[in-house]
mmCIF file with all atom_site columns, C-alpha atoms in Angstrom:
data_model
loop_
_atom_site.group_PDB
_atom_site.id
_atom_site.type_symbol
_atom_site.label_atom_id
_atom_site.label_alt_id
_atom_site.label_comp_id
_atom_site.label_asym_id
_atom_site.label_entity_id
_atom_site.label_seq_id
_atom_site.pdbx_PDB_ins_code
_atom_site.Cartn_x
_atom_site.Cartn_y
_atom_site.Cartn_z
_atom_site.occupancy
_atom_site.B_iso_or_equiv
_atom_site.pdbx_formal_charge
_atom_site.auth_seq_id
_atom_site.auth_comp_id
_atom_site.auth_asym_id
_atom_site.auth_atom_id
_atom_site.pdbx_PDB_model_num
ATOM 1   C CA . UNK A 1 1   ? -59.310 128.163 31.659  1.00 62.00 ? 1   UNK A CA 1
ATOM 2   C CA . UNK A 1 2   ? -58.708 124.519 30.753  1.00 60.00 ? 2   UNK A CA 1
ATOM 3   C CA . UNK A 1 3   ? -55.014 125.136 31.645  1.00 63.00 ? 3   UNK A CA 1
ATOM 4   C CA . UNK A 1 4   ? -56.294 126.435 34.793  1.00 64.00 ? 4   UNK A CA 1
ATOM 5   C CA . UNK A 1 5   ? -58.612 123.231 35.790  1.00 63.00 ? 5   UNK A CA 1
ATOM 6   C CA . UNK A 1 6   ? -55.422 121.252 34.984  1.00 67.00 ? 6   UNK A CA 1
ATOM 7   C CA . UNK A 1 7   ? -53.306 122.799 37.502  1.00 71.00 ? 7   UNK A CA 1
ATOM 8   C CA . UNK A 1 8   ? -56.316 122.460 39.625  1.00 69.00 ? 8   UNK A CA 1
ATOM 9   C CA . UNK A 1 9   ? -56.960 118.956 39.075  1.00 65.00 ? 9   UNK A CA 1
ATOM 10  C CA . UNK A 1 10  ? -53.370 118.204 39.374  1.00 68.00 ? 10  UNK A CA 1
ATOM 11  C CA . UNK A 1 11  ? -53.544 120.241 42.585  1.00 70.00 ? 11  UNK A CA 1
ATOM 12  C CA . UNK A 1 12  ? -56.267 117.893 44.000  1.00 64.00 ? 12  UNK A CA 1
ATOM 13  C CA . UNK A 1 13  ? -54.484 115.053 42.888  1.00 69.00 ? 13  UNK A CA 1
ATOM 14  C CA . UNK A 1 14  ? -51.332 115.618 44.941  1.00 70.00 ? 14  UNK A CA 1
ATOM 15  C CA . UNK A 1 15  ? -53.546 116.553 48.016  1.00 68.00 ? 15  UNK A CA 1
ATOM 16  C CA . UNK A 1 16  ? -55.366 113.044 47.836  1.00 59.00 ? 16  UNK A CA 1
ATOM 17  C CA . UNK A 1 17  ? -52.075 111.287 47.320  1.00 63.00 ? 17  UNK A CA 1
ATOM 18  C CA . UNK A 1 18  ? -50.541 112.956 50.954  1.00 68.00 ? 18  UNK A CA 1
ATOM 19  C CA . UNK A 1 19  ? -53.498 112.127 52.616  1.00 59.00 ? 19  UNK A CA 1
ATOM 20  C CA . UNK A 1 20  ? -53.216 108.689 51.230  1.00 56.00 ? 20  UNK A CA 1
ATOM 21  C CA . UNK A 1 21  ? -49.559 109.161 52.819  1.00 60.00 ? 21  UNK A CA 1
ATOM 22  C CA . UNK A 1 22  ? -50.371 110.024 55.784  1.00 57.00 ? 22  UNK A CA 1
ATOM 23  C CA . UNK A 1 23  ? -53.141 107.823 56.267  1.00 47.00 ? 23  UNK A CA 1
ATOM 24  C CA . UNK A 1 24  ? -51.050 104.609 55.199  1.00 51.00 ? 24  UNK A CA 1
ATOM 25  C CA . UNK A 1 25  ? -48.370 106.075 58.230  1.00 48.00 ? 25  UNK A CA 1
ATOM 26  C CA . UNK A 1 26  ? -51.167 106.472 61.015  1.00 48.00 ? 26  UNK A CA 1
ATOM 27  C CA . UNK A 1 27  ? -52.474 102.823 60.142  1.00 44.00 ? 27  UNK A CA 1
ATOM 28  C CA . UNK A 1 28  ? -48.912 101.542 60.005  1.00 45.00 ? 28  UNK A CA 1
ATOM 29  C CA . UNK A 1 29  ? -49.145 103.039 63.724  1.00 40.00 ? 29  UNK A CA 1
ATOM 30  C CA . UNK A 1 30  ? -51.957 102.231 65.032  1.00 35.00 ? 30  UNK A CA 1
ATOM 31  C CA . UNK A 1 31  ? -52.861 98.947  63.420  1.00 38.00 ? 31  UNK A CA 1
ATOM 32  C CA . UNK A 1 32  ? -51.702 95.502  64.639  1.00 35.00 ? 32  UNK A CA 1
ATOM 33  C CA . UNK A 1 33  ? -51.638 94.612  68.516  1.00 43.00 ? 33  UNK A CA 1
ATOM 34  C CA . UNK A 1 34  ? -50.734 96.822  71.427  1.00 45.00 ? 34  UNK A CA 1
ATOM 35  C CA . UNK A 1 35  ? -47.262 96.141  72.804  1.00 52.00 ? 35  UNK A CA 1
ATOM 36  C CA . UNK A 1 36  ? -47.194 94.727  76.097  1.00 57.00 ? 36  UNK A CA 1
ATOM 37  C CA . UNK A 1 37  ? -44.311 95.870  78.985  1.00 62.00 ? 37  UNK A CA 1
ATOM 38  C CA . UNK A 1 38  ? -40.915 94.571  78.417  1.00 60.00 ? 38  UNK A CA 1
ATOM 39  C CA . UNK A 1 39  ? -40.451 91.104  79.940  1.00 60.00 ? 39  UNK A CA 1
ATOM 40  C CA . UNK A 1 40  ? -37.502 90.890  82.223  1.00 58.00 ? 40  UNK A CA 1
ATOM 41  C CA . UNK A 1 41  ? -35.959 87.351  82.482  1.00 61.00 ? 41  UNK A CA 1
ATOM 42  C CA . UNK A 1 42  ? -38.295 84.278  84.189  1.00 60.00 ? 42  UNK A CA 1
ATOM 43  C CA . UNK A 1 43  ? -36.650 83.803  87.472  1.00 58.00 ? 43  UNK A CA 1
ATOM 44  C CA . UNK A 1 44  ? -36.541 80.439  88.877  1.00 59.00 ? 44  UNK A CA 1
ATOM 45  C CA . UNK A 1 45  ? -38.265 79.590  92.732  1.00 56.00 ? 45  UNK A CA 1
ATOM 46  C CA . UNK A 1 46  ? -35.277 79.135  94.897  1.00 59.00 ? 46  UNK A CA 1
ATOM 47  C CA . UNK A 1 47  ? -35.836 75.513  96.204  1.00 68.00 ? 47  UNK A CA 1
ATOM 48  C CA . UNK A 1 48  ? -36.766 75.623  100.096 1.00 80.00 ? 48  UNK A CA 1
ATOM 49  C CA . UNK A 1 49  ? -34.878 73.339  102.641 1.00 87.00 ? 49  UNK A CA 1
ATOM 50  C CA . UNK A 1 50  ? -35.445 69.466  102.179 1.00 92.00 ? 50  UNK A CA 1
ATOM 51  C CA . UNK A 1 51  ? -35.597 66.828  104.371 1.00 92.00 ? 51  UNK A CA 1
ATOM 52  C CA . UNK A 1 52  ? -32.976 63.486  104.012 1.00 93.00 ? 52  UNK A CA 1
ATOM 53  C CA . UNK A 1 53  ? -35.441 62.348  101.677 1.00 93.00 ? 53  UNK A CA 1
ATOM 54  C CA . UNK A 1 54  ? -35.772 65.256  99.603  1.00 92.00 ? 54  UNK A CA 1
ATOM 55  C CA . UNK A 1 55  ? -39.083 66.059  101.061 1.00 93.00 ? 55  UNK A CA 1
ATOM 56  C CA . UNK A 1 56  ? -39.927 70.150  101.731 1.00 93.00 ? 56  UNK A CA 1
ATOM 57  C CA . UNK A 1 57  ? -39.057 70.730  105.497 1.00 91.00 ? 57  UNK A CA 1
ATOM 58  C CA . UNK A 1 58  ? -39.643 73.472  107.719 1.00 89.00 ? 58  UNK A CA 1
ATOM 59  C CA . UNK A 1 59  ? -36.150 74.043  109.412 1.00 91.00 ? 59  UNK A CA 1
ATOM 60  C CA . UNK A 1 60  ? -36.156 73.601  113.359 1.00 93.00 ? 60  UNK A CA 1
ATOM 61  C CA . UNK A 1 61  ? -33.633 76.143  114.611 1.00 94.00 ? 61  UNK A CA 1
ATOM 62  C CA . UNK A 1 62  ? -31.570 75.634  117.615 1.00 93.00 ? 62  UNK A CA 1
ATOM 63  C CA . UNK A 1 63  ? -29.976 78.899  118.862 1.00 91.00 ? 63  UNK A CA 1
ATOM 64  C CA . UNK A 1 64  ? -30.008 78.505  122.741 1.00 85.00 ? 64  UNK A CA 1
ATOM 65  C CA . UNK A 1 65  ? -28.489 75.980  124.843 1.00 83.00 ? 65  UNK A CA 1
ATOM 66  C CA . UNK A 1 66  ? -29.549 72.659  125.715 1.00 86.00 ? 66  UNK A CA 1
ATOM 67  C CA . UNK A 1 67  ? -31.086 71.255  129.167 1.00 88.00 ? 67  UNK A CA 1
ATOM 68  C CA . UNK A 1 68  ? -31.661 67.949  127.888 1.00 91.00 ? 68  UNK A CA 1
ATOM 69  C CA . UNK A 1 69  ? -30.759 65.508  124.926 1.00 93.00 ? 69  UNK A CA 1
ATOM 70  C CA . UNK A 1 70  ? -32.381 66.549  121.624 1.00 94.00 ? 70  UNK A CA 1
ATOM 71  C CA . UNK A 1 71  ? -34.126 63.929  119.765 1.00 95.00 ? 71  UNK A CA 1
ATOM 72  C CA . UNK A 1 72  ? -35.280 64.934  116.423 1.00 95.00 ? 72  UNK A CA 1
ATOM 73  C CA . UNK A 1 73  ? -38.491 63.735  114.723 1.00 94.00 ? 73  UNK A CA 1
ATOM 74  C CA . UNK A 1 74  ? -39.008 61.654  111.847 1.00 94.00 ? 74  UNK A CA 1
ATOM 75  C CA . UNK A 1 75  ? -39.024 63.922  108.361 1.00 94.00 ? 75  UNK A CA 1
ATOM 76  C CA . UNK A 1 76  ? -38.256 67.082  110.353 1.00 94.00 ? 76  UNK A CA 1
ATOM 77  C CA . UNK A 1 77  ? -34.928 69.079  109.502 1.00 95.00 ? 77  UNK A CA 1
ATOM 78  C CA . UNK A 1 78  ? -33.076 70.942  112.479 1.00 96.00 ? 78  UNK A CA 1
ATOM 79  C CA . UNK A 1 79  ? -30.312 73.506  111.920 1.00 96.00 ? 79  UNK A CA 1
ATOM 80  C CA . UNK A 1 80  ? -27.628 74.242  114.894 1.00 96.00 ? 80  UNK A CA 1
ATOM 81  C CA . UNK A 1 81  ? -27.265 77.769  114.315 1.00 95.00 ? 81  UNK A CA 1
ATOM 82  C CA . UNK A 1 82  ? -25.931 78.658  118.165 1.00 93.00 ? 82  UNK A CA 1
ATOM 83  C CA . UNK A 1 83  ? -23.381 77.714  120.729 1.00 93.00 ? 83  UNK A CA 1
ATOM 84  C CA . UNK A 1 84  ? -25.125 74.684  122.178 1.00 93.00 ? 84  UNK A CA 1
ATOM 85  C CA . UNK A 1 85  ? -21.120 73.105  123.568 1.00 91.00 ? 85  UNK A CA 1
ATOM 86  C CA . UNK A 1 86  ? -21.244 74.841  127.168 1.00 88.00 ? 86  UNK A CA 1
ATOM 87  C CA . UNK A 1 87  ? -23.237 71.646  128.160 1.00 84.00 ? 87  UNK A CA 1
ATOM 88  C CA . UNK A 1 88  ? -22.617 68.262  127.190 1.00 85.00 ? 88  UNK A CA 1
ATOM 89  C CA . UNK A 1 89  ? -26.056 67.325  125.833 1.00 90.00 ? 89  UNK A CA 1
ATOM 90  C CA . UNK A 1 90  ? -26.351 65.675  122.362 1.00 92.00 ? 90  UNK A CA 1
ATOM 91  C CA . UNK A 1 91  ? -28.831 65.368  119.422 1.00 95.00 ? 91  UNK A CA 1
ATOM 92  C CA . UNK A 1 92  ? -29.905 62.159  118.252 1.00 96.00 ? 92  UNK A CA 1
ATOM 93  C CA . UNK A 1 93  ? -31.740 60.843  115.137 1.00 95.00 ? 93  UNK A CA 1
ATOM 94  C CA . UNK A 1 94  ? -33.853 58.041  117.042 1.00 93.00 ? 94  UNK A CA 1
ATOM 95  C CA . UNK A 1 95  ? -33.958 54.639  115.448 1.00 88.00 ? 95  UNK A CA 1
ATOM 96  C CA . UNK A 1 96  ? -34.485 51.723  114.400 1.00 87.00 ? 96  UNK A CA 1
ATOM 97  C CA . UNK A 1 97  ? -36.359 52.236  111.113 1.00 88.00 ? 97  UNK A CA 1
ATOM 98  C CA . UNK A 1 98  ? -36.899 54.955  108.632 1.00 90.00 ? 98  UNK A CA 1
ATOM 99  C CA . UNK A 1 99  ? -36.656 58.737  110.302 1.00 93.00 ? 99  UNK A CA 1
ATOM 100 C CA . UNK A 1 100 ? -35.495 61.060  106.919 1.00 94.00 ? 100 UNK A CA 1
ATOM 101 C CA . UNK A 1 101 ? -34.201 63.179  109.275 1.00 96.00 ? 101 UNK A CA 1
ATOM 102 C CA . UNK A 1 102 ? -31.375 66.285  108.620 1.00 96.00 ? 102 UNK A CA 1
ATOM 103 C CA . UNK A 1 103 ? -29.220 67.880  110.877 1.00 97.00 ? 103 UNK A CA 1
ATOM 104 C CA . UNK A 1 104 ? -27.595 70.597  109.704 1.00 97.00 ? 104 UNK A CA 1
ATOM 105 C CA . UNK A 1 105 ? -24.388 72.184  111.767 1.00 97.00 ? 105 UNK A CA 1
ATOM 106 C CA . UNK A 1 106 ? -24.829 75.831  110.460 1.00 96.00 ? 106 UNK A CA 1
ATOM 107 C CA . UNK A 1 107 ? -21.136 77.900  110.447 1.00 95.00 ? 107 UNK A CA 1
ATOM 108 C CA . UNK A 1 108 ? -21.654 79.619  113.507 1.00 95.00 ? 108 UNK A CA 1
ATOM 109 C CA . UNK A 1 109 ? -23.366 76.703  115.419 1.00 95.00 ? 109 UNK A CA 1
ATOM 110 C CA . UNK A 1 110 ? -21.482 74.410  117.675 1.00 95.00 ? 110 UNK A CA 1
ATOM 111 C CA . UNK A 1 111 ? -22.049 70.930  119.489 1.00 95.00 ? 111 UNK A CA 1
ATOM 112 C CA . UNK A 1 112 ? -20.188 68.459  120.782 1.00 94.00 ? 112 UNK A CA 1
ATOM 113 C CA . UNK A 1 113 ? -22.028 64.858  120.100 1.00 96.00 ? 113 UNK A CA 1
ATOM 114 C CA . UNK A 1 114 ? -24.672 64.012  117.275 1.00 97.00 ? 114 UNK A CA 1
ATOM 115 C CA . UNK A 1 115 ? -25.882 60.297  116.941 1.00 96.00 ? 115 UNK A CA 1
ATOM 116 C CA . UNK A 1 116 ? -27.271 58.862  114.476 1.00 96.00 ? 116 UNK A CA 1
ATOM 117 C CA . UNK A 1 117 ? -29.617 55.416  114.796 1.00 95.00 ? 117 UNK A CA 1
ATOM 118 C CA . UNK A 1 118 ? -32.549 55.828  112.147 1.00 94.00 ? 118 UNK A CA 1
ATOM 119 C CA . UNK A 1 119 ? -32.005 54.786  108.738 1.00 94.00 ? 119 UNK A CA 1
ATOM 120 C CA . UNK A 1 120 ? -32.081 57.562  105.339 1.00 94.00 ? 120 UNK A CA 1
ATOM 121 C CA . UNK A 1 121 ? -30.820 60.518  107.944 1.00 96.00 ? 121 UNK A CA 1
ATOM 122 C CA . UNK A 1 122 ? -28.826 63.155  106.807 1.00 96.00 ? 122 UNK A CA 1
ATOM 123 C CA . UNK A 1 123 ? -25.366 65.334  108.682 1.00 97.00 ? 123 UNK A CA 1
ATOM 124 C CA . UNK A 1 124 ? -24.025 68.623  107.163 1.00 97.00 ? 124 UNK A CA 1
ATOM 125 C CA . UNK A 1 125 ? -21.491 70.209  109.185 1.00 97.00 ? 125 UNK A CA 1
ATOM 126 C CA . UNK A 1 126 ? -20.311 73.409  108.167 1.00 97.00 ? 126 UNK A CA 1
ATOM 127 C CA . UNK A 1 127 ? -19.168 74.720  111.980 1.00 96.00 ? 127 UNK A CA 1
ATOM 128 C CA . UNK A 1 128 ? -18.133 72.660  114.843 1.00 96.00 ? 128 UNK A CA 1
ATOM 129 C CA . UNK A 1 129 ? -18.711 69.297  116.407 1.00 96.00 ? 129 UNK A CA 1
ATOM 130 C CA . UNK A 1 130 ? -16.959 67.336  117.953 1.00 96.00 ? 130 UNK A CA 1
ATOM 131 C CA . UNK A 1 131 ? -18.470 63.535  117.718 1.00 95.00 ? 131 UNK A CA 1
ATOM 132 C CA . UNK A 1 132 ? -20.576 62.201  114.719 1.00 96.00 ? 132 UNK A CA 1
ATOM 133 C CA . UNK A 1 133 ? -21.429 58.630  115.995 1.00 95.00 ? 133 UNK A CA 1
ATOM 134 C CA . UNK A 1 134 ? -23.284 56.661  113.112 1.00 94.00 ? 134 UNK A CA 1
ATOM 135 C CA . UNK A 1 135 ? -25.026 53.809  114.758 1.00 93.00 ? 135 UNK A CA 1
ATOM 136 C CA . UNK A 1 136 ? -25.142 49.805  113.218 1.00 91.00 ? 136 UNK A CA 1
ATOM 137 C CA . UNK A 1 137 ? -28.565 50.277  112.884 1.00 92.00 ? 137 UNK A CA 1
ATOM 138 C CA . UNK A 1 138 ? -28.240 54.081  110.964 1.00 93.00 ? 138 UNK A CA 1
ATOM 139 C CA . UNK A 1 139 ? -28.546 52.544  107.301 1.00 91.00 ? 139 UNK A CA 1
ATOM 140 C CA . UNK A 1 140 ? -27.941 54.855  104.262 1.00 92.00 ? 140 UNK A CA 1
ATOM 141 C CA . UNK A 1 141 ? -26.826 57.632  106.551 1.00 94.00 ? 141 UNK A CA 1
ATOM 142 C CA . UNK A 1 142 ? -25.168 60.528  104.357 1.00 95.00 ? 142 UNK A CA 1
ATOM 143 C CA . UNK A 1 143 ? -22.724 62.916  105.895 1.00 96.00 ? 143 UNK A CA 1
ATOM 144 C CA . UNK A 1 144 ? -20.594 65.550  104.884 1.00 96.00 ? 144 UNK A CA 1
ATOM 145 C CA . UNK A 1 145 ? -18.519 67.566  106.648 1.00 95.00 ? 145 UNK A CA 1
ATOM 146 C CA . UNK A 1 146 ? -16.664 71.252  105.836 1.00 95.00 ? 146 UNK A CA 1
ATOM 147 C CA . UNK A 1 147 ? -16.270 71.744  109.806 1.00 95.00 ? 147 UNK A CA 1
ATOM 148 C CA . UNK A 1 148 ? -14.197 71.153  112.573 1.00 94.00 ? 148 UNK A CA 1
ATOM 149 C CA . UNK A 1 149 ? -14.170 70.362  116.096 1.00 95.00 ? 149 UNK A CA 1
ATOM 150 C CA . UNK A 1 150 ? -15.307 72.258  118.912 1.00 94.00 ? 150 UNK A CA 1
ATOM 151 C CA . UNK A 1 151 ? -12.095 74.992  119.606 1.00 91.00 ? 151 UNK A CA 1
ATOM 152 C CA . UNK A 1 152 ? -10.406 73.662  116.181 1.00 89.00 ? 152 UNK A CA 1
ATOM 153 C CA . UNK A 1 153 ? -9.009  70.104  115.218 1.00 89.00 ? 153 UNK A CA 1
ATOM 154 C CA . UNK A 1 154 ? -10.732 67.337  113.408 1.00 91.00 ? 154 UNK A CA 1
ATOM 155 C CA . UNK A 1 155 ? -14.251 66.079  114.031 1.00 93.00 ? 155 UNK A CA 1
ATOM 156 C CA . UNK A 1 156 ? -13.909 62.617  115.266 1.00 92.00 ? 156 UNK A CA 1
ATOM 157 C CA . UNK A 1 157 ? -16.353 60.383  113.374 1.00 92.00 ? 157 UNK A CA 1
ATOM 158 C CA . UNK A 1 158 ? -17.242 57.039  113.988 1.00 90.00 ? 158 UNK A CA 1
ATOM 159 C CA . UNK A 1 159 ? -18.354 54.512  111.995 1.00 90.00 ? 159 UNK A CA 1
ATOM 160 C CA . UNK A 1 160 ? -20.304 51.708  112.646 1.00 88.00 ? 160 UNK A CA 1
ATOM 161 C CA . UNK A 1 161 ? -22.309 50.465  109.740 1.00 87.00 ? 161 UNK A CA 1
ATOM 162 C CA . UNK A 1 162 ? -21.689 47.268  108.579 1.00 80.00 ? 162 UNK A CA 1
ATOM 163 C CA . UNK A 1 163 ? -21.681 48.969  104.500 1.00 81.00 ? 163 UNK A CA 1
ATOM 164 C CA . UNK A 1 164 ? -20.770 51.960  105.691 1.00 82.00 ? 164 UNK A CA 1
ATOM 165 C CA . UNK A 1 165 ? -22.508 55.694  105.402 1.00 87.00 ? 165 UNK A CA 1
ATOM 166 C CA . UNK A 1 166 ? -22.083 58.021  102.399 1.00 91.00 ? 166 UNK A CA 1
ATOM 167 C CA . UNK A 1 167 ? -19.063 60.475  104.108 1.00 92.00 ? 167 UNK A CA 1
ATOM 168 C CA . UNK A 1 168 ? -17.788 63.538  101.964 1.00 93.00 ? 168 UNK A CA 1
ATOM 169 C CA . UNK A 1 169 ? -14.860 66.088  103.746 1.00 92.00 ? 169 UNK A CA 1
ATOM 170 C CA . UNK A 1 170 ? -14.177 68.761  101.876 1.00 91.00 ? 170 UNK A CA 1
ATOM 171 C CA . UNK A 1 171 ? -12.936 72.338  102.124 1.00 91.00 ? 171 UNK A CA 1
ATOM 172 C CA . UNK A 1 172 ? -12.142 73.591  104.467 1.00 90.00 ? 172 UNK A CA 1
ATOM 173 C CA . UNK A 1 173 ? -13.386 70.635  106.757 1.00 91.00 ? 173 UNK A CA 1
ATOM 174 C CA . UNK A 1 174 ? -11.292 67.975  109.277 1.00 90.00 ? 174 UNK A CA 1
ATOM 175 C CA . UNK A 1 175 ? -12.184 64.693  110.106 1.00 90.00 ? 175 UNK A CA 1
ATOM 176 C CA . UNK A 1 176 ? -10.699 61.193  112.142 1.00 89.00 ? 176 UNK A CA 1
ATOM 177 C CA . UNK A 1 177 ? -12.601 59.173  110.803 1.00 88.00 ? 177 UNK A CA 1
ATOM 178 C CA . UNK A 1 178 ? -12.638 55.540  112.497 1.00 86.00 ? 178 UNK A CA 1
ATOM 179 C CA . UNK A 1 179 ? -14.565 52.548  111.583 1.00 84.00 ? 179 UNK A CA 1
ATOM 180 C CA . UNK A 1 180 ? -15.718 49.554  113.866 1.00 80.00 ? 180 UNK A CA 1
ATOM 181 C CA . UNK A 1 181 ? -18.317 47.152  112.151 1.00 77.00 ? 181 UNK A CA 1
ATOM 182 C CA . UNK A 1 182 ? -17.298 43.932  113.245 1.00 77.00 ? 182 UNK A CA 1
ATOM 183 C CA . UNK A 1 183 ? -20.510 41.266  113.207 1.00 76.00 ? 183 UNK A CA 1
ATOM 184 C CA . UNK A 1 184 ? -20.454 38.694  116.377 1.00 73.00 ? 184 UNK A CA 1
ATOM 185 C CA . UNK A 1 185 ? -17.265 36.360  116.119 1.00 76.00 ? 185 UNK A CA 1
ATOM 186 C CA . UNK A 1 186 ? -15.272 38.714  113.319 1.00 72.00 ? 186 UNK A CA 1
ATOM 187 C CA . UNK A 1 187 ? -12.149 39.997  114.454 1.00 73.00 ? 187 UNK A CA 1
ATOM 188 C CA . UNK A 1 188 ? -12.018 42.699  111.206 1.00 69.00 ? 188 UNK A CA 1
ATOM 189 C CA . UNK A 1 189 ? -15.125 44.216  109.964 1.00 70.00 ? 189 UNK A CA 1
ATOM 190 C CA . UNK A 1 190 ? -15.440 45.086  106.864 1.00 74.00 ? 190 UNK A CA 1
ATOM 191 C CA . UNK A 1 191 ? -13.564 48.213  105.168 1.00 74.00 ? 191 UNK A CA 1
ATOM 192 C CA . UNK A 1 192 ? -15.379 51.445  103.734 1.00 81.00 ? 192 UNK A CA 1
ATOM 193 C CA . UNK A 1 193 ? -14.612 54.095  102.031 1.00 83.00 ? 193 UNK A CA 1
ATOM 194 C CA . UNK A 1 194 ? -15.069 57.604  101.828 1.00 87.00 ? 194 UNK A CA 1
ATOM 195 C CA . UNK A 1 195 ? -14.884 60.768  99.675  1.00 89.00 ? 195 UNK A CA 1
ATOM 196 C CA . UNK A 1 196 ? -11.513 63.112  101.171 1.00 88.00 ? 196 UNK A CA 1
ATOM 197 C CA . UNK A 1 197 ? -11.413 66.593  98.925  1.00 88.00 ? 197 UNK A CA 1
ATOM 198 C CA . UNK A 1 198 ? -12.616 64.758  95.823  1.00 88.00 ? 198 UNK A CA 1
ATOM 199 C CA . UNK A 1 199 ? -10.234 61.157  96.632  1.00 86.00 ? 199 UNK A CA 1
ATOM 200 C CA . UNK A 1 200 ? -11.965 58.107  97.502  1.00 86.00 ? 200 UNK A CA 1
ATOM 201 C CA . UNK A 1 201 ? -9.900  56.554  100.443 1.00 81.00 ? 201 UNK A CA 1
ATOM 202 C CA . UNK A 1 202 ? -9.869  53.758  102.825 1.00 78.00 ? 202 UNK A CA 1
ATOM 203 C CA . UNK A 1 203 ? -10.754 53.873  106.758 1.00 74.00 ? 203 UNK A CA 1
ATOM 204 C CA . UNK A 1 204 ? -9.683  54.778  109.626 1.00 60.00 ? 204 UNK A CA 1
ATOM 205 C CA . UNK A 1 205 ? -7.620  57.626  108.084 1.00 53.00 ? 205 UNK A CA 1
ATOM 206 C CA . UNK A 1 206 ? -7.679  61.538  108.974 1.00 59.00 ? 206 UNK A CA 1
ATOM 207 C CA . UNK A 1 207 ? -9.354  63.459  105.922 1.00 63.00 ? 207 UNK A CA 1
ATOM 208 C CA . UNK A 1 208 ? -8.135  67.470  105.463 1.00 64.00 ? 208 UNK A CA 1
ATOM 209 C CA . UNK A 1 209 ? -6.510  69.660  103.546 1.00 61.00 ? 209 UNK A CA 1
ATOM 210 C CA . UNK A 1 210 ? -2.727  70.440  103.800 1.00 53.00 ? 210 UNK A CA 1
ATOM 211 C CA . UNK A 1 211 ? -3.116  72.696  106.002 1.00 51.00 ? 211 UNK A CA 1
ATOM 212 C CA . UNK A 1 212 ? -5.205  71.168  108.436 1.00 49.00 ? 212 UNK A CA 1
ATOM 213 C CA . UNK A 1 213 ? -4.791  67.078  108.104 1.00 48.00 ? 213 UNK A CA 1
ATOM 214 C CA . UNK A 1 214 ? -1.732  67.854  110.292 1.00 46.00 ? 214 UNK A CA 1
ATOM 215 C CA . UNK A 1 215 ? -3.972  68.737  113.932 1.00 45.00 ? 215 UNK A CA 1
ATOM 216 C CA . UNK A 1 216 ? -5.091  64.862  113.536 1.00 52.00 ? 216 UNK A CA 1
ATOM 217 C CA . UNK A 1 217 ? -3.702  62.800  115.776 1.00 47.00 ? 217 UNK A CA 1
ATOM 218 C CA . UNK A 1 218 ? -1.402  59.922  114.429 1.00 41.00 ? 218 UNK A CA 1
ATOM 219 C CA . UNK A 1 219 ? -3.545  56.898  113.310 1.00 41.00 ? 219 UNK A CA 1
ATOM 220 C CA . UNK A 1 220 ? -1.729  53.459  114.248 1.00 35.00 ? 220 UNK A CA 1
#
């Protein structure tokens, strides 16, 4: 009989100690805080369009011919995303003063004269133009250019600032560049440079890559 309670008791014994077992697992479970859903990566906003000035901008689009000159607002952005060269009209950044104005040349938009006359405007060409004017009074004017002219060739850009705008070429764009910013009584103005494919050179010159620089015209 006592040998019998033993076996009992050491029956018991082993049942508490599972239970203890499995209790210990289902807390191990159950305890602690609920996992959340998997976190994918934090994407960044994708910045929208900004003015010249870095300012947000609403993007003016420009798909159907002209009837008149353009003349774009002060702080507004305006993208050439059609054939606008049939007619001979241009778009102008107004001046004198500040205007923070961009026009951008999209790849399949074409036109054949932009001016520029405000000060802090901005000219992106990535399809065809033919005539970038940049006005004396068009201060801090930025261009760059990865187009060509209207039909092929380069874009013929003149220059007319007395320090000269901030002009980048680049792949797979074509420019003349010319510069005239003589003051009253000067017979030279004064020389500028600009970024060609990663070179800083001097002006006039014709700015493209080997395989394009050759359709300039010969600078004397």
């Amino acid at each position: 009989e006592v040998g019998q309670l033993a076996e009992e008791n050491a029956r018991l014994t082993d049942e508490v100690g599972q239970l203890a077992e499995e209790l210990e697992a289902a807390l191990a479970v159950t305890c602690g805080p609920t996992p959340g859903p998997t976190q994918g990566p934090t994407l960044e906003p994708t910045p929208g369009p900004k003015n010249a000035c870095g300012q947000p901008c609403v993007p003016i689009v420009l798909s159907e011919k002209l009837t008149q000159d353009y003349n774009v607002k002060k702080d507004t952005c305006v993208d050439v995303v059609g054939d606008l060269s049939k007619e001979r009209f241009r778009i102008s950044i107004p001046g004198p003063g500040p205007t923070c104005a961009k026009v951008t040349v999209k790849s399949t938009g074409r036109i054949r004269l932009i001016s520029v006359a405000g000060t802090n405007a901005e000219i992106v060409v990535d399809g065809e133009l033919d005539v970038l004017s940049v006005l004396p009074t068009a201060v801090g004017a930025k261009v760059t250019n990865r187009g060509s002219a209207v039909g092929g060739g380069p874009v013929s850009l003149f220059e007319y600032t007395v320090a000269g705008s901030d002009i980048t070429v680049s792949f797979p764009g074509v420019a003349e560049i010319t510069v005239d910013n003589r003051q009253a009584g000067e017979e030279v103005g004064t020389p500028i440079k600009v970024m060609c494919y990663g070179d800083e050179l001097d002006v006039p010159w014709c700015c493209g890559d080997d395989d394009t620089v050759n359709r300039c015209p010969v600078l004397n």
